Amino acid sequence: MAGRSRGETSPLRLIAIAAVLIGLVLVSLRLLPGSPFESTAAAQWGQGESPTGRDGSRTDRSVRPSPSPSPSPEPEPLPFEDREIDLDIDGWYAWSVLDRRSGEMIGSENMAETSTTASLIKAWIVADYLRRTADAGQTPSDGKLDDLTRIIRDSDNTRTEQLYTQIGRSASIKRLLSTCELTDSKVSSDLGWSRTQLSPRDTARLGNCIAEGTAAGPKWTKWLLSEMRQVRGAGDFGIRKAFPAAEAKKIAIKNGWVDRTREQEIHVNCLAIGDTWTMGVMLQYPINKGYEYGMKNCEKITEALLTTSP
């Protein structure tokens, strides 16, 4: 028998090499994700089997813990401090501040006591007219809007009386109590809008009712607040005067002042609406002290409650 040449490979050795190569291919296919030969027992490619924790549970290293959410920033504090004030003021006075963000209210111990509103109630009378007009699908004429401007900015009594009659007189005040969810206030029946009874905390609630758009409705709220920021002349006094000028011009106001000869008193009332708060201040004092006494003391009460001086 002739012998093999030195470079010739035996058939058995070729078969062995082929078997090894086929085995390697099969192993590779079992480890390849999506392969029909993929082993359910083997760990998936690139993922690795979840190790077992000390308590026997499996932990997945591929799932990283979510980062802790950043804490919400603390809201800016109100510019007022809830403190007792004892000022040298003749007569009765009370105040209240409402945080528009939380609904929290602070105030004097007597903030639920009422006084006659005088012209302060004009903010509601105008708001009530605007909301009801929009609900009826109507738009006030330019002449009517000019009347409303005179009522808010200049506190025009004649135009107020006409509008008050147009919207139902005391029926409008009943709508105020329900719409703005007032708790202390009273309708003056046919004694007129000036005799409406509001408390300082209901005054702050009225301010919030206007600011949120409930009183005048979504269509006219921005307009009304703009008018209230432009109050001028004798009606421009009180709460916002206690703030720096740059901030004061952003504060919407409506004030009231009247001499009550029957009671021999002057009633002065202040409503202010800030970005995050509303405030009501009310005073009653002897009639011989004049209007300016109450106007200045409304500002003085506000200054006593501010956390920083203007």
Short mmCIF file of the C-alpha atoms (twelve columns), coordinates in Angstrom:
data_MODEL
# 
_entry.id   MODEL 
# 
loop_
_atom_site.group_PDB 
_atom_site.id 
_atom_site.type_symbol 
_atom_site.label_atom_id 
_atom_site.label_alt_id 
_atom_site.label_comp_id 
_atom_site.label_asym_id 
_atom_site.label_seq_id 
_atom_site.Cartn_x 
_atom_site.Cartn_y 
_atom_site.Cartn_z 
_atom_site.pdbx_PDB_model_num 
ATOM 1   C CA . MET A 1   0.000   0.000   0.000  1 
ATOM 2   C CA . ALA A 2   1.333   3.358   -0.946 1 
ATOM 3   C CA . GLY A 3   1.957   5.795   1.981  1 
ATOM 4   C CA . ARG A 4   0.251   9.332   2.389  1 
ATOM 5   C CA . SER A 5   2.186   12.378  1.401  1 
ATOM 6   C CA . ARG A 6   3.299   14.643  4.302  1 
ATOM 7   C CA . GLY A 7   0.841   17.463  3.369  1 
ATOM 8   C CA . GLU A 8   -2.262  15.274  3.116  1 
ATOM 9   C CA . THR A 9   -4.925  15.418  5.912  1 
ATOM 10  C CA . SER A 10  -6.807  12.263  6.876  1 
ATOM 11  C CA . PRO A 11  -10.635 12.129  6.402  1 
ATOM 12  C CA . LEU A 12  -11.185 11.532  10.145 1 
ATOM 13  C CA . ARG A 13  -9.286  14.629  11.061 1 
ATOM 14  C CA . LEU A 14  -11.339 16.691  8.585  1 
ATOM 15  C CA . ILE A 15  -14.566 15.344  10.078 1 
ATOM 16  C CA . ALA A 16  -13.395 16.261  13.598 1 
ATOM 17  C CA . ILE A 17  -12.511 19.786  12.557 1 
ATOM 18  C CA . ALA A 18  -15.888 20.209  10.845 1 
ATOM 19  C CA . ALA A 19  -17.715 19.001  13.951 1 
ATOM 20  C CA . VAL A 20  -15.913 21.500  16.141 1 
ATOM 21  C CA . LEU A 21  -16.759 24.354  13.749 1 
ATOM 22  C CA . ILE A 22  -20.433 23.350  13.607 1 
ATOM 23  C CA . GLY A 23  -20.539 23.230  17.413 1 
ATOM 24  C CA . LEU A 24  -19.120 26.719  17.691 1 
ATOM 25  C CA . VAL A 25  -21.680 28.019  15.182 1 
ATOM 26  C CA . LEU A 26  -24.553 26.439  17.154 1 
ATOM 27  C CA . VAL A 27  -23.317 27.919  20.417 1 
ATOM 28  C CA . SER A 28  -23.119 31.330  18.781 1 
ATOM 29  C CA . LEU A 29  -26.671 30.989  17.452 1 
ATOM 30  C CA . ARG A 30  -27.978 30.082  20.934 1 
ATOM 31  C CA . LEU A 31  -26.469 33.291  22.320 1 
ATOM 32  C CA . LEU A 32  -27.715 35.538  19.478 1 
ATOM 33  C CA . PRO A 33  -30.944 37.464  20.478 1 
ATOM 34  C CA . GLY A 34  -33.869 36.568  18.215 1 
ATOM 35  C CA . SER A 35  -32.241 33.377  16.896 1 
ATOM 36  C CA . PRO A 36  -34.508 30.300  16.670 1 
ATOM 37  C CA . PHE A 37  -31.774 28.426  18.546 1 
ATOM 38  C CA . GLU A 38  -31.722 30.938  21.391 1 
ATOM 39  C CA . SER A 39  -31.598 29.212  24.747 1 
ATOM 40  C CA . THR A 40  -34.193 30.283  27.313 1 
ATOM 41  C CA . ALA A 41  -31.796 29.228  30.042 1 
ATOM 42  C CA . ALA A 42  -28.940 31.333  28.797 1 
ATOM 43  C CA . ALA A 43  -28.650 34.978  29.600 1 
ATOM 44  C CA . GLN A 44  -29.682 37.308  26.803 1 
ATOM 45  C CA . TRP A 45  -26.890 38.830  24.765 1 
ATOM 46  C CA . GLY A 46  -25.525 42.033  26.279 1 
ATOM 47  C CA . GLN A 47  -27.939 41.958  29.217 1 
ATOM 48  C CA . GLY A 48  -26.781 39.337  31.625 1 
ATOM 49  C CA . GLU A 49  -28.883 37.399  34.049 1 
ATOM 50  C CA . SER A 50  -30.159 39.316  37.053 1 
ATOM 51  C CA . PRO A 51  -28.143 38.330  40.097 1 
ATOM 52  C CA . THR A 52  -29.882 37.043  43.152 1 
ATOM 53  C CA . GLY A 53  -30.021 39.293  46.213 1 
ATOM 54  C CA . ARG A 54  -29.370 38.167  49.774 1 
ATOM 55  C CA . ASP A 55  -33.046 37.661  50.381 1 
ATOM 56  C CA . GLY A 56  -33.450 35.434  47.312 1 
ATOM 57  C CA . SER A 57  -35.022 38.142  45.156 1 
ATOM 58  C CA . ARG A 58  -33.557 39.059  41.817 1 
ATOM 59  C CA . THR A 59  -32.038 42.434  41.245 1 
ATOM 60  C CA . ASP A 60  -31.734 43.973  37.818 1 
ATOM 61  C CA . ARG A 61  -28.532 45.910  37.332 1 
ATOM 62  C CA . SER A 62  -29.824 47.337  34.062 1 
ATOM 63  C CA . VAL A 63  -32.540 49.330  35.882 1 
ATOM 64  C CA . ARG A 64  -30.946 52.377  37.452 1 
ATOM 65  C CA . PRO A 65  -32.798 54.186  40.240 1 
ATOM 66  C CA . SER A 66  -34.638 57.324  39.100 1 
ATOM 67  C CA . PRO A 67  -33.045 60.532  40.304 1 
ATOM 68  C CA . SER A 68  -34.897 62.184  43.156 1 
ATOM 69  C CA . PRO A 69  -37.120 65.001  41.914 1 
ATOM 70  C CA . SER A 70  -35.951 68.479  42.720 1 
ATOM 71  C CA . PRO A 71  -37.934 69.951  45.602 1 
ATOM 72  C CA . SER A 72  -40.526 72.526  44.599 1 
ATOM 73  C CA . PRO A 73  -39.369 76.046  45.369 1 
ATOM 74  C CA . GLU A 74  -41.030 77.643  48.353 1 
ATOM 75  C CA . PRO A 75  -43.663 80.186  47.301 1 
ATOM 76  C CA . GLU A 76  -42.848 83.801  47.875 1 
ATOM 77  C CA . PRO A 77  -44.187 84.875  51.269 1 
ATOM 78  C CA . LEU A 78  -46.908 87.485  51.417 1 
ATOM 79  C CA . PRO A 79  -45.724 91.025  52.142 1 
ATOM 80  C CA . PHE A 80  -47.854 91.008  55.304 1 
ATOM 81  C CA . GLU A 81  -47.257 89.565  58.750 1 
ATOM 82  C CA . ASP A 82  -50.064 88.199  60.887 1 
ATOM 83  C CA . ARG A 83  -49.595 90.324  63.973 1 
ATOM 84  C CA . GLU A 84  -51.670 92.223  66.473 1 
ATOM 85  C CA . ILE A 85  -51.493 95.958  65.982 1 
ATOM 86  C CA . ASP A 86  -52.487 98.586  68.496 1 
ATOM 87  C CA . LEU A 87  -52.493 101.952 66.777 1 
ATOM 88  C CA . ASP A 88  -53.505 105.317 68.135 1 
ATOM 89  C CA . ILE A 89  -56.697 105.507 66.069 1 
ATOM 90  C CA . ASP A 90  -59.991 106.884 67.373 1 
ATOM 91  C CA . GLY A 91  -63.019 104.704 66.773 1 
ATOM 92  C CA . TRP A 92  -63.257 101.207 65.284 1 
ATOM 93  C CA . TYR A 93  -61.013 99.592  62.706 1 
ATOM 94  C CA . ALA A 94  -60.477 96.087  61.330 1 
ATOM 95  C CA . TRP A 95  -58.447 94.419  58.572 1 
ATOM 96  C CA . SER A 96  -58.025 91.149  56.692 1 
ATOM 97  C CA . VAL A 97  -55.616 89.699  54.107 1 
ATOM 98  C CA . LEU A 98  -56.345 86.686  51.898 1 
ATOM 99  C CA . ASP A 99  -53.592 84.596  50.295 1 
ATOM 100 C CA . ARG A 100 -54.950 84.005  46.790 1 
ATOM 101 C CA . ARG A 101 -52.743 80.935  46.286 1 
ATOM 102 C CA . SER A 102 -53.749 78.955  49.367 1 
ATOM 103 C CA . GLY A 103 -57.004 80.591  50.418 1 
ATOM 104 C CA . GLU A 104 -55.545 81.222  53.868 1 
ATOM 105 C CA . MET A 105 -56.816 84.329  55.581 1 
ATOM 106 C CA . ILE A 106 -55.324 86.421  58.347 1 
ATOM 107 C CA . GLY A 107 -56.810 89.436  60.054 1 
ATOM 108 C CA . SER A 108 -57.761 91.296  63.169 1 
ATOM 109 C CA . GLU A 109 -59.933 89.584  65.761 1 
ATOM 110 C CA . ASN A 110 -62.889 91.659  64.609 1 
ATOM 111 C CA . MET A 111 -62.448 91.037  60.865 1 
ATOM 112 C CA . ALA A 112 -65.947 89.489  60.670 1 
ATOM 113 C CA . GLU A 113 -67.656 92.683  61.899 1 
ATOM 114 C CA . THR A 114 -69.365 94.753  59.213 1 
ATOM 115 C CA . SER A 115 -69.464 98.386  58.166 1 
ATOM 116 C CA . THR A 116 -71.200 100.269 55.354 1 
ATOM 117 C CA . THR A 117 -69.188 100.065 52.143 1 
ATOM 118 C CA . ALA A 118 -69.823 103.476 50.585 1 
ATOM 119 C CA . SER A 119 -68.115 103.610 47.167 1 
ATOM 120 C CA . LEU A 120 -66.098 100.417 47.646 1 
ATOM 121 C CA . ILE A 121 -69.141 98.413  46.476 1 
ATOM 122 C CA . LYS A 122 -68.906 100.070 43.038 1 
ATOM 123 C CA . ALA A 123 -66.289 97.467  42.039 1 
ATOM 124 C CA . TRP A 124 -68.969 94.765  42.413 1 
ATOM 125 C CA . ILE A 125 -71.732 96.801  40.727 1 
ATOM 126 C CA . VAL A 126 -69.592 97.261  37.624 1 
ATOM 127 C CA . ALA A 127 -68.449 93.608  37.698 1 
ATOM 128 C CA . ASP A 128 -72.031 92.350  38.037 1 
ATOM 129 C CA . TYR A 129 -73.159 94.417  35.049 1 
ATOM 130 C CA . LEU A 130 -70.251 93.255  32.851 1 
ATOM 131 C CA . ARG A 131 -70.688 89.569  33.685 1 
ATOM 132 C CA . ARG A 132 -74.435 89.576  33.088 1 
ATOM 133 C CA . THR A 133 -74.068 91.546  29.850 1 
ATOM 134 C CA . ALA A 134 -71.529 89.026  28.518 1 
ATOM 135 C CA . ASP A 135 -73.720 86.102  29.629 1 
ATOM 136 C CA . ALA A 136 -76.546 87.628  27.586 1 
ATOM 137 C CA . GLY A 137 -74.281 87.681  24.522 1 
ATOM 138 C CA . GLN A 138 -74.111 91.467  24.462 1 
ATOM 139 C CA . THR A 139 -71.258 93.983  24.478 1 
ATOM 140 C CA . PRO A 140 -71.422 97.364  26.218 1 
ATOM 141 C CA . SER A 141 -71.271 100.373 23.932 1 
ATOM 142 C CA . ASP A 142 -68.277 102.696 24.039 1 
ATOM 143 C CA . GLY A 143 -70.458 105.215 25.843 1 
ATOM 144 C CA . LYS A 144 -71.393 102.638 28.468 1 
ATOM 145 C CA . LEU A 145 -67.762 101.637 28.984 1 
ATOM 146 C CA . ASP A 146 -66.950 105.302 29.481 1 
ATOM 147 C CA . ASP A 147 -69.613 105.413 32.207 1 
ATOM 148 C CA . LEU A 148 -68.055 102.377 33.892 1 
ATOM 149 C CA . THR A 149 -64.623 103.994 33.732 1 
ATOM 150 C CA . ARG A 150 -66.003 107.085 35.486 1 
ATOM 151 C CA . ILE A 151 -67.553 104.875 38.180 1 
ATOM 152 C CA . ILE A 152 -64.294 103.020 38.904 1 
ATOM 153 C CA . ARG A 153 -61.627 105.667 38.364 1 
ATOM 154 C CA . ASP A 154 -63.543 108.724 39.566 1 
ATOM 155 C CA . SER A 155 -66.199 107.145 41.814 1 
ATOM 156 C CA . ASP A 156 -69.039 108.899 39.974 1 
ATOM 157 C CA . ASN A 157 -72.151 108.586 42.171 1 
ATOM 158 C CA . THR A 158 -74.753 109.611 39.571 1 
ATOM 159 C CA . ARG A 159 -73.628 106.991 37.062 1 
ATOM 160 C CA . THR A 160 -73.410 104.412 39.863 1 
ATOM 161 C CA . GLU A 161 -77.015 105.034 40.899 1 
ATOM 162 C CA . GLN A 162 -78.198 104.634 37.315 1 
ATOM 163 C CA . LEU A 163 -76.276 101.390 36.846 1 
ATOM 164 C CA . TYR A 164 -77.408 100.038 40.215 1 
ATOM 165 C CA . THR A 165 -81.048 100.543 39.202 1 
ATOM 166 C CA . GLN A 166 -80.394 98.945  35.805 1 
ATOM 167 C CA . ILE A 167 -79.067 95.705  37.361 1 
ATOM 168 C CA . GLY A 168 -81.854 95.318  39.926 1 
ATOM 169 C CA . ARG A 169 -80.620 97.268  42.951 1 
ATOM 170 C CA . SER A 170 -80.577 94.994  46.029 1 
ATOM 171 C CA . ALA A 171 -80.913 91.916  43.782 1 
ATOM 172 C CA . SER A 172 -77.356 92.660  42.667 1 
ATOM 173 C CA . ILE A 173 -76.108 92.594  46.263 1 
ATOM 174 C CA . LYS A 174 -77.854 89.257  46.795 1 
ATOM 175 C CA . ARG A 175 -75.931 87.977  43.782 1 
ATOM 176 C CA . LEU A 176 -72.729 89.288  45.389 1 
ATOM 177 C CA . LEU A 177 -73.308 87.268  48.556 1 
ATOM 178 C CA . SER A 178 -73.872 84.024  46.641 1 
ATOM 179 C CA . THR A 179 -71.450 84.505  43.737 1 
ATOM 180 C CA . CYS A 180 -68.484 85.463  45.911 1 
ATOM 181 C CA . GLU A 181 -69.491 83.206  48.837 1 
ATOM 182 C CA . LEU A 182 -69.523 85.960  51.442 1 
ATOM 183 C CA . THR A 183 -70.377 84.976  55.001 1 
ATOM 184 C CA . ASP A 184 -70.736 88.165  57.047 1 
ATOM 185 C CA . SER A 185 -72.240 90.714  54.701 1 
ATOM 186 C CA . LYS A 186 -75.801 91.959  54.394 1 
ATOM 187 C CA . VAL A 187 -78.071 93.502  51.781 1 
ATOM 188 C CA . SER A 188 -79.135 97.053  52.506 1 
ATOM 189 C CA . SER A 189 -82.576 96.504  50.909 1 
ATOM 190 C CA . ASP A 190 -83.762 99.808  49.399 1 
ATOM 191 C CA . LEU A 191 -81.423 102.010 51.410 1 
ATOM 192 C CA . GLY A 192 -79.065 102.086 48.451 1 
ATOM 193 C CA . TRP A 193 -75.707 100.648 47.393 1 
ATOM 194 C CA . SER A 194 -73.772 102.848 49.831 1 
ATOM 195 C CA . ARG A 195 -75.423 101.139 52.822 1 
ATOM 196 C CA . THR A 196 -74.362 97.624  51.839 1 
ATOM 197 C CA . GLN A 197 -72.787 95.924  54.853 1 
ATOM 198 C CA . LEU A 198 -69.406 94.206  54.299 1 
ATOM 199 C CA . SER A 199 -66.812 92.901  56.728 1 
ATOM 200 C CA . PRO A 200 -63.055 93.252  56.135 1 
ATOM 201 C CA . ARG A 201 -62.706 89.535  55.432 1 
ATOM 202 C CA . ASP A 202 -65.641 89.628  52.996 1 
ATOM 203 C CA . THR A 203 -63.992 92.650  51.388 1 
ATOM 204 C CA . ALA A 204 -60.854 90.530  50.830 1 
ATOM 205 C CA . ARG A 205 -63.080 87.757  49.441 1 
ATOM 206 C CA . LEU A 206 -64.708 90.240  47.065 1 
ATOM 207 C CA . GLY A 207 -61.235 91.223  45.853 1 
ATOM 208 C CA . ASN A 208 -60.379 87.591  45.207 1 
ATOM 209 C CA . CYS A 209 -63.722 87.069  43.453 1 
ATOM 210 C CA . ILE A 210 -62.791 89.895  41.085 1 
ATOM 211 C CA . ALA A 211 -59.186 88.736  40.598 1 
ATOM 212 C CA . GLU A 212 -60.179 85.143  39.782 1 
ATOM 213 C CA . GLY A 213 -62.661 86.272  37.130 1 
ATOM 214 C CA . THR A 214 -65.793 85.114  38.921 1 
ATOM 215 C CA . ALA A 215 -67.272 88.572  39.528 1 
ATOM 216 C CA . ALA A 216 -66.891 90.156  36.072 1 
ATOM 217 C CA . GLY A 217 -66.536 86.948  34.066 1 
ATOM 218 C CA . PRO A 218 -63.620 85.862  31.851 1 
ATOM 219 C CA . LYS A 219 -64.288 88.434  29.136 1 
ATOM 220 C CA . TRP A 220 -64.111 91.570  31.298 1 
ATOM 221 C CA . THR A 221 -61.930 90.745  34.319 1 
ATOM 222 C CA . LYS A 222 -58.707 92.054  32.777 1 
ATOM 223 C CA . TRP A 223 -60.454 95.274  31.774 1 
ATOM 224 C CA . LEU A 224 -61.909 95.803  35.249 1 
ATOM 225 C CA . LEU A 225 -58.592 95.183  37.017 1 
ATOM 226 C CA . SER A 226 -56.916 97.650  34.655 1 
ATOM 227 C CA . GLU A 227 -59.501 100.298 35.525 1 
ATOM 228 C CA . MET A 228 -59.041 99.628  39.240 1 
ATOM 229 C CA . ARG A 229 -55.301 100.198 38.851 1 
ATOM 230 C CA . GLN A 230 -56.085 103.615 37.391 1 
ATOM 231 C CA . VAL A 231 -58.207 104.943 40.262 1 
ATOM 232 C CA . ARG A 232 -57.369 108.633 40.572 1 
ATOM 233 C CA . GLY A 233 -58.184 111.810 42.405 1 
ATOM 234 C CA . ALA A 234 -59.857 111.670 45.813 1 
ATOM 235 C CA . GLY A 235 -60.292 107.882 45.640 1 
ATOM 236 C CA . ASP A 236 -56.582 107.137 45.317 1 
ATOM 237 C CA . PHE A 237 -55.563 106.524 48.924 1 
ATOM 238 C CA . GLY A 238 -55.068 103.761 51.449 1 
ATOM 239 C CA . ILE A 239 -53.509 100.329 51.055 1 
ATOM 240 C CA . ARG A 240 -51.393 100.746 47.943 1 
ATOM 241 C CA . LYS A 241 -49.946 104.030 49.206 1 
ATOM 242 C CA . ALA A 242 -48.031 101.944 51.761 1 
ATOM 243 C CA . PHE A 243 -46.069 100.204 48.972 1 
ATOM 244 C CA . PRO A 244 -43.120 101.462 46.902 1 
ATOM 245 C CA . ALA A 245 -44.277 103.354 43.811 1 
ATOM 246 C CA . ALA A 246 -43.158 100.677 41.340 1 
ATOM 247 C CA . GLU A 247 -45.211 98.038  43.148 1 
ATOM 248 C CA . ALA A 248 -48.138 100.311 43.980 1 
ATOM 249 C CA . LYS A 249 -48.985 100.888 40.331 1 
ATOM 250 C CA . LYS A 250 -49.619 97.132  39.913 1 
ATOM 251 C CA . ILE A 251 -52.168 97.043  42.745 1 
ATOM 252 C CA . ALA A 252 -55.850 97.375  41.846 1 
ATOM 253 C CA . ILE A 253 -58.002 99.284  44.358 1 
ATOM 254 C CA . LYS A 254 -61.479 100.565 45.114 1 
ATOM 255 C CA . ASN A 255 -62.088 102.674 48.198 1 
ATOM 256 C CA . GLY A 256 -65.132 104.112 49.923 1 
ATOM 257 C CA . TRP A 257 -65.655 107.136 52.160 1 
ATOM 258 C CA . VAL A 258 -68.863 108.649 53.513 1 
ATOM 259 C CA . ASP A 259 -70.098 110.716 56.445 1 
ATOM 260 C CA . ARG A 260 -72.992 109.100 58.293 1 
ATOM 261 C CA . THR A 261 -74.870 111.957 59.910 1 
ATOM 262 C CA . ARG A 262 -77.348 109.608 61.523 1 
ATOM 263 C CA . GLU A 263 -74.532 107.800 63.336 1 
ATOM 264 C CA . GLN A 264 -72.317 110.910 63.533 1 
ATOM 265 C CA . GLU A 265 -69.509 108.821 62.050 1 
ATOM 266 C CA . ILE A 266 -67.328 108.724 58.994 1 
ATOM 267 C CA . HIS A 267 -66.862 105.322 57.369 1 
ATOM 268 C CA . VAL A 268 -63.709 104.769 55.305 1 
ATOM 269 C CA . ASN A 269 -63.053 101.463 53.538 1 
ATOM 270 C CA . CYS A 270 -60.171 100.166 51.429 1 
ATOM 271 C CA . LEU A 271 -60.000 97.223  48.992 1 
ATOM 272 C CA . ALA A 272 -56.756 96.238  47.269 1 
ATOM 273 C CA . ILE A 273 -55.834 93.382  44.917 1 
ATOM 274 C CA . GLY A 274 -52.193 92.327  44.536 1 
ATOM 275 C CA . ASP A 275 -50.674 89.528  42.469 1 
ATOM 276 C CA . THR A 276 -50.943 86.941  45.249 1 
ATOM 277 C CA . TRP A 277 -53.170 88.601  47.836 1 
ATOM 278 C CA . THR A 278 -56.215 90.733  48.491 1 
ATOM 279 C CA . MET A 279 -56.814 93.022  51.461 1 
ATOM 280 C CA . GLY A 280 -59.684 94.803  53.143 1 
ATOM 281 C CA . VAL A 281 -59.430 97.583  55.753 1 
ATOM 282 C CA . MET A 282 -62.428 99.338  57.343 1 
ATOM 283 C CA . LEU A 283 -62.694 102.240 59.788 1 
ATOM 284 C CA . GLN A 284 -65.451 104.073 61.679 1 
ATOM 285 C CA . TYR A 285 -64.642 107.199 63.700 1 
ATOM 286 C CA . PRO A 286 -66.168 110.500 64.895 1 
ATOM 287 C CA . ILE A 287 -67.551 112.645 62.094 1 
ATOM 288 C CA . ASN A 288 -65.639 115.773 63.156 1 
ATOM 289 C CA . LYS A 289 -62.283 114.216 62.216 1 
ATOM 290 C CA . GLY A 290 -62.956 114.431 58.480 1 
ATOM 291 C CA . TYR A 291 -62.234 112.087 55.592 1 
ATOM 292 C CA . GLU A 292 -58.477 112.504 55.496 1 
ATOM 293 C CA . TYR A 293 -58.142 111.036 58.983 1 
ATOM 294 C CA . GLY A 294 -59.509 107.680 57.824 1 
ATOM 295 C CA . MET A 295 -57.698 107.755 54.499 1 
ATOM 296 C CA . LYS A 296 -54.324 108.177 56.178 1 
ATOM 297 C CA . ASN A 297 -55.104 105.582 58.822 1 
ATOM 298 C CA . CYS A 298 -55.996 102.995 56.180 1 
ATOM 299 C CA . GLU A 299 -52.461 103.450 54.888 1 
ATOM 300 C CA . LYS A 300 -51.081 103.448 58.444 1 
ATOM 301 C CA . ILE A 301 -52.740 100.110 59.237 1 
ATOM 302 C CA . THR A 302 -51.246 98.605  56.084 1 
ATOM 303 C CA . GLU A 303 -47.774 99.906  56.920 1 
ATOM 304 C CA . ALA A 304 -47.999 98.333  60.375 1 
ATOM 305 C CA . LEU A 305 -48.627 94.910  58.789 1 
ATOM 306 C CA . LEU A 306 -45.998 94.981  56.042 1 
ATOM 307 C CA . THR A 307 -42.987 92.752  56.557 1 
ATOM 308 C CA . THR A 308 -40.675 95.397  55.089 1 
ATOM 309 C CA . SER A 309 -40.954 99.137  55.110 1 
ATOM 310 C CA . PRO A 310 -41.501 100.896 51.756 1 
# 
